[in-house]
XYZ file of C-alpha atoms in Angstrom:
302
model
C 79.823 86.108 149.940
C 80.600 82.166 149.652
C 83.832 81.325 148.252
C 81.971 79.177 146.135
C 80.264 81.981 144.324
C 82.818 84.209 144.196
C 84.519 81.848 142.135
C 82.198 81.317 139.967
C 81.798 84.772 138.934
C 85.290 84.835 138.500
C 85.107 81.947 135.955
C 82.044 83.477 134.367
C 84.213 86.748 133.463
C 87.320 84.587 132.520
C 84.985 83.041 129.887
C 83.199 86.350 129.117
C 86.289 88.163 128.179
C 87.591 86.055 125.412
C 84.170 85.628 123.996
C 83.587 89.763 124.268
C 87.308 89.718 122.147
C 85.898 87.626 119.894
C 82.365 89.444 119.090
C 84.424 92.786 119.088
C 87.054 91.077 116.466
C 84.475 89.610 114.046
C 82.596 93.039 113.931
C 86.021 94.385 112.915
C 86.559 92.103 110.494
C 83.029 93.161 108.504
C 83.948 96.896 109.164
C 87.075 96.316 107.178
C 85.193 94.342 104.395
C 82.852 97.460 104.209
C 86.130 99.561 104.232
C 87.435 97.622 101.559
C 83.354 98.618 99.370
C 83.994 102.089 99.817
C 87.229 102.365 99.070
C 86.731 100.584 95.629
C 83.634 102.766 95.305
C 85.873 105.793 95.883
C 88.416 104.716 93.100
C 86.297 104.053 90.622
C 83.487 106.426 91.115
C 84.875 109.866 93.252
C 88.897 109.716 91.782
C 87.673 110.219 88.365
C 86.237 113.576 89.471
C 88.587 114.923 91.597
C 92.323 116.542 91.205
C 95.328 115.617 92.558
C 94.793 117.615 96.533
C 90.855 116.185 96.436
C 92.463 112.301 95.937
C 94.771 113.302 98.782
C 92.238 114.517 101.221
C 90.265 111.808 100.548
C 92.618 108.965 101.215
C 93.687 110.977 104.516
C 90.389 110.926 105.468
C 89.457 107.009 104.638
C 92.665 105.948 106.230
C 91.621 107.780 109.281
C 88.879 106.057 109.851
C 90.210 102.854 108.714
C 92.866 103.116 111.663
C 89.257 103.395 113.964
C 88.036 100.040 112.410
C 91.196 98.188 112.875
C 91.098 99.327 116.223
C 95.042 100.668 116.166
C 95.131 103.607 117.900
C 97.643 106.321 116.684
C 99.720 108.574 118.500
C 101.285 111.607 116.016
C 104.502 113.201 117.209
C 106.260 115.561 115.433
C 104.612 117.596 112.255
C 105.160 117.554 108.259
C 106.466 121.410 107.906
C 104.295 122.360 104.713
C 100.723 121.895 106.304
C 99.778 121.248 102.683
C 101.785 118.539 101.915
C 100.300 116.814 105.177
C 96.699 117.645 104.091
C 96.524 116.659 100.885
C 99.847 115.222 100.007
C 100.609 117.895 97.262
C 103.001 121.115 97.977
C 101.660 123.847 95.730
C 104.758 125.588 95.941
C 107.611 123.765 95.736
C 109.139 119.947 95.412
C 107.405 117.262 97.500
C 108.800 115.501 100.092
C 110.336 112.168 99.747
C 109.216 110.444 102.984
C 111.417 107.513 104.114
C 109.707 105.182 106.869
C 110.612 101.633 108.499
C 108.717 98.889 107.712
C 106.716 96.903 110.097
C 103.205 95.862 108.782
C 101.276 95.656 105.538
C 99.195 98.717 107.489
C 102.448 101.270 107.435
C 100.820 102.304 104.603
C 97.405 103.267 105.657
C 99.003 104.543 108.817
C 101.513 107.097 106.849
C 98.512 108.163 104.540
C 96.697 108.689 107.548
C 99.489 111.494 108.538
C 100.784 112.627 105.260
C 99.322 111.217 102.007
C 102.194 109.693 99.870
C 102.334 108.004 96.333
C 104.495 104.691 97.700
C 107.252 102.700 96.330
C 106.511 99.170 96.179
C 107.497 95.669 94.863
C 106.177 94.301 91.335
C 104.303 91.628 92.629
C 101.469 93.636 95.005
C 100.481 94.866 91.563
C 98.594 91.537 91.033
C 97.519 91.111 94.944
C 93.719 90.734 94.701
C 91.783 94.112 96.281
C 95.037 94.918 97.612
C 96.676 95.493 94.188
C 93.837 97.137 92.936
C 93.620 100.140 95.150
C 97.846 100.329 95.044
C 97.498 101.168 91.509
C 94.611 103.309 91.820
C 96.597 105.300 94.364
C 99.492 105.802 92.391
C 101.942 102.885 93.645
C 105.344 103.403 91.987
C 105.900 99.561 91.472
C 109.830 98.215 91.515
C 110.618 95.378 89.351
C 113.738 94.051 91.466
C 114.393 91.210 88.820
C 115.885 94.130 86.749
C 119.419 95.565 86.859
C 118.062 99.224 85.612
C 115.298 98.521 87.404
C 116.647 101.356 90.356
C 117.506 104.023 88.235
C 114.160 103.772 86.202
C 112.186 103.812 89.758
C 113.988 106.982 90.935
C 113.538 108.718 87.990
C 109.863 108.490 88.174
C 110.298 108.836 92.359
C 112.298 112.251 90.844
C 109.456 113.196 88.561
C 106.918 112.924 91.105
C 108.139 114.809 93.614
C 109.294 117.713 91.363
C 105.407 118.013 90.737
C 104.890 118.530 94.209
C 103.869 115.147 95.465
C 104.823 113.412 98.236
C 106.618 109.875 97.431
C 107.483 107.129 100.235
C 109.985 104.491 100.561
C 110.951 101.607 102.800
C 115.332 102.211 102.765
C 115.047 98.790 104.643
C 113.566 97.289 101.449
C 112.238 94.471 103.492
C 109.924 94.348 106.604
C 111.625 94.076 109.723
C 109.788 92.539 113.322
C 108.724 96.176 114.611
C 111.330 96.477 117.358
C 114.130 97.010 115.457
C 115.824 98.938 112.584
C 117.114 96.572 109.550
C 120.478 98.090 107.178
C 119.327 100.858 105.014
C 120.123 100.743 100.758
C 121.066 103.888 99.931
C 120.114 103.362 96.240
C 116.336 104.972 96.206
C 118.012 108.114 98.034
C 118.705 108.690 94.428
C 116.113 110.355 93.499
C 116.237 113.179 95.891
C 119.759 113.760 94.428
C 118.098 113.843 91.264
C 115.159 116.156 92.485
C 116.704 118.035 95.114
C 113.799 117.269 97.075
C 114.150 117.612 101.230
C 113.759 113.683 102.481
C 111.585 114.208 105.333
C 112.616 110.462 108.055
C 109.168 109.442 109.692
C 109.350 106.207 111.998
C 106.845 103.981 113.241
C 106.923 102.051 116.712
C 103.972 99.238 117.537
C 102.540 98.997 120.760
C 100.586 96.620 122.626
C 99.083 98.179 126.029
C 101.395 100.609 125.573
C 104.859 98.321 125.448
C 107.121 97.971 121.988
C 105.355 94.862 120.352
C 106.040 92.897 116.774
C 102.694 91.196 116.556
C 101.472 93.304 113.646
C 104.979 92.626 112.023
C 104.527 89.757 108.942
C 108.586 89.577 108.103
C 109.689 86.017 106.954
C 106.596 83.918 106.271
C 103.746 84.868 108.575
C 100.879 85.291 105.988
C 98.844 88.655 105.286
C 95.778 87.336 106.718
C 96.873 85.602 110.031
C 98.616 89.566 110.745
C 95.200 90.917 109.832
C 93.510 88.356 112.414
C 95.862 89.024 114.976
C 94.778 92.874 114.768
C 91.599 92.687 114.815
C 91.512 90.330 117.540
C 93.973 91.813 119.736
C 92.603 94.702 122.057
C 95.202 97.614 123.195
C 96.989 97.987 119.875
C 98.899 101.303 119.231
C 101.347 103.092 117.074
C 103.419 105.607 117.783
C 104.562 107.588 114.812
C 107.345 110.370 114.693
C 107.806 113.097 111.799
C 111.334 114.080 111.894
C 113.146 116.825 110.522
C 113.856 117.232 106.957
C 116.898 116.508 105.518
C 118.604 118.723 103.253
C 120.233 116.596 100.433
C 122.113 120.069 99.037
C 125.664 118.148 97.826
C 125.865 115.172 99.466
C 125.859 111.742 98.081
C 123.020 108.969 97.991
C 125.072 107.159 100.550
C 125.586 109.991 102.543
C 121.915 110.461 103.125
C 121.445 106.833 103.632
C 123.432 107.528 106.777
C 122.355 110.445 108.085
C 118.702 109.239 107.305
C 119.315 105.809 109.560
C 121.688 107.914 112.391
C 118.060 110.170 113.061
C 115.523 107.445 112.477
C 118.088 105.000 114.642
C 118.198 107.831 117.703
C 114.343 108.245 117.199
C 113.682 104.564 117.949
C 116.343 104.258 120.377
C 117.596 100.882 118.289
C 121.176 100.398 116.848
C 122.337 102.284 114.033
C 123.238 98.996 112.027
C 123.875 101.100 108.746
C 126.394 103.147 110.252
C 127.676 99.655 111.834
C 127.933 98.366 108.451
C 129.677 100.612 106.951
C 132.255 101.379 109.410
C 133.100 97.331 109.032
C 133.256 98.073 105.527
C 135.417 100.579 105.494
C 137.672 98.449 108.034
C 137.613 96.022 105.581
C 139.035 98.146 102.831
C 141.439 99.759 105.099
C 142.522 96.033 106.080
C 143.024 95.151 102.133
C 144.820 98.202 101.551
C 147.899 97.833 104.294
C 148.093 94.384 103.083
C 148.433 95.306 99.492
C 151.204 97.788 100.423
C 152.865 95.454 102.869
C 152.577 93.284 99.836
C 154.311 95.464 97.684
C 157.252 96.318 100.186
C 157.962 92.773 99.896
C 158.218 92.862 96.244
């Protein structure tokens, strides 16, 4: 072949590809409006007439697909140990779990319903989101009002309540979204209420891919805007997440901060990211032991 024509081709599939990513990202952008239809349509229309395991099948089963749509492929290690709880988000027999998970991407949320359907613990203000807010509350968001001092210990009584009726309830320990390729320092005050409940917390992490490598683009911590993270999904081919079920923690006598700790230490190991919890509180407890040899020196003196 000419050179000449060989580079044109060339040009002609430089040009084609971008164009294909764009054709491919606008369809995925209607399938998610049509997502968004038939999710209101099941709120309003199939909730109503179903129980509490029915709700959670269904919203397994939407979130599913909706992972398809978005184009993120997932990648499941690990397994919830009641098969019920994973199915339908209720355990028939016992306590639910109380599922702690980093935080990444406005889609954690569809991806962890996806694997285990949860009632999640959120901020105040998503209650008034447009769409967004509407299908939180009609899924049972437990919203946090952080402008409150009892604000914590109202929230993990009703995290408590749940559970001990057998649902599953998720939280973000991080309380903050982090950029996907790290872990940010846990607050052990939402461990709480699985002192309160007795409930096993059951550490589930989530790593972002992009052609297979550890990526932040579907991360929106500080002020990247909901949208431009939705654009950059849909128009970004070779997305993936990788998400890990660890074991269950057994809270039997040890303290909130205790399972803050042991809670980071696995989900830490399973990312293979610094344990900045444990960091921070071993400089804490420097600190103290620092103020205490200088208040006895102190009194020596005296």
């Amino acid at each position: 072949r000419h050179p000449a024509t060989v580079l044109r081709r060339a040009g002609r599939r430089r040009l084609r590809k971008p164009f294909m990513r764009y054709v491919i990202g606008c369809g995925r952008m209607a399938a998610v409006g049509i997502m968004i239809l038939v999710i209101l349509f099941i709120l309003l229309v199939l909730f109503p007439l179903v129980g509490r395991k029915g709700r959670g099948r269904c919203v397994r089963r939407v979130c599913r697909v909706l992972m398809r749509v978005l184009g993120v492929r997932m990648t499941v290690r690990g397994a919830v140990p009641v098969a019920q709880s994973a199915e339908c988000g209720v355990n028939g027999e016992g306590p639910g779990y109380m599922v702690c998970a980093n935080h990444v991407s406005f889609i954690d949320i569809f991806i962890l319903d996806a694997v285990l359907p949860c009632r999640f613990v959120a901020k105040k203000e998503i209650a008034s989101w447009p769409v967004f807010g509407f299908i939180a509350r009609g899924t049972g968001t437990l919203f946090i009002d952080r402008s409150r001092k009892r604000a914590v210990l109202e929230i993990a009584d009703a995290m408590a309540g749940a559970i001990n009726e057998g649902t599953n309830v998720l939280f973000f320990p991080e309380g903050t979204t982090g950029n996907g390729l790290e872990l940010l320092p846990f607050h052990p005050n939402l461990f709480e209420a699985a002192v309160r409940s007795g409930a096993q917390i059951l550490p589930v992490t989530l790593r972002y891919t992009l052609d297979g490598k550890p990526s932040g683009l579907v991360s929106y911590a500080g002020d990247v805007a909901l949208f431009t993270v939705l654009k950059r999904i849909l128009f970004t081919p070779g997305l993936g997440v990788e998400v890990t079920v660890l074991d269950p923690v057994s809270v039997d006598g040890k303290t909130r901060q205790a399972l803050c700790l042991e809670a980071s230490a696995l989900m830490s190991g399973a990312l293979g990211v610094s344990d900045v919890t444990a960091e921070r509180e071993e400089a804490r407890r420097r600190r103290l032991q620092a103020m205490s040899e200088t208040k006895a020196e102190a009194e020596k003196t005296v």
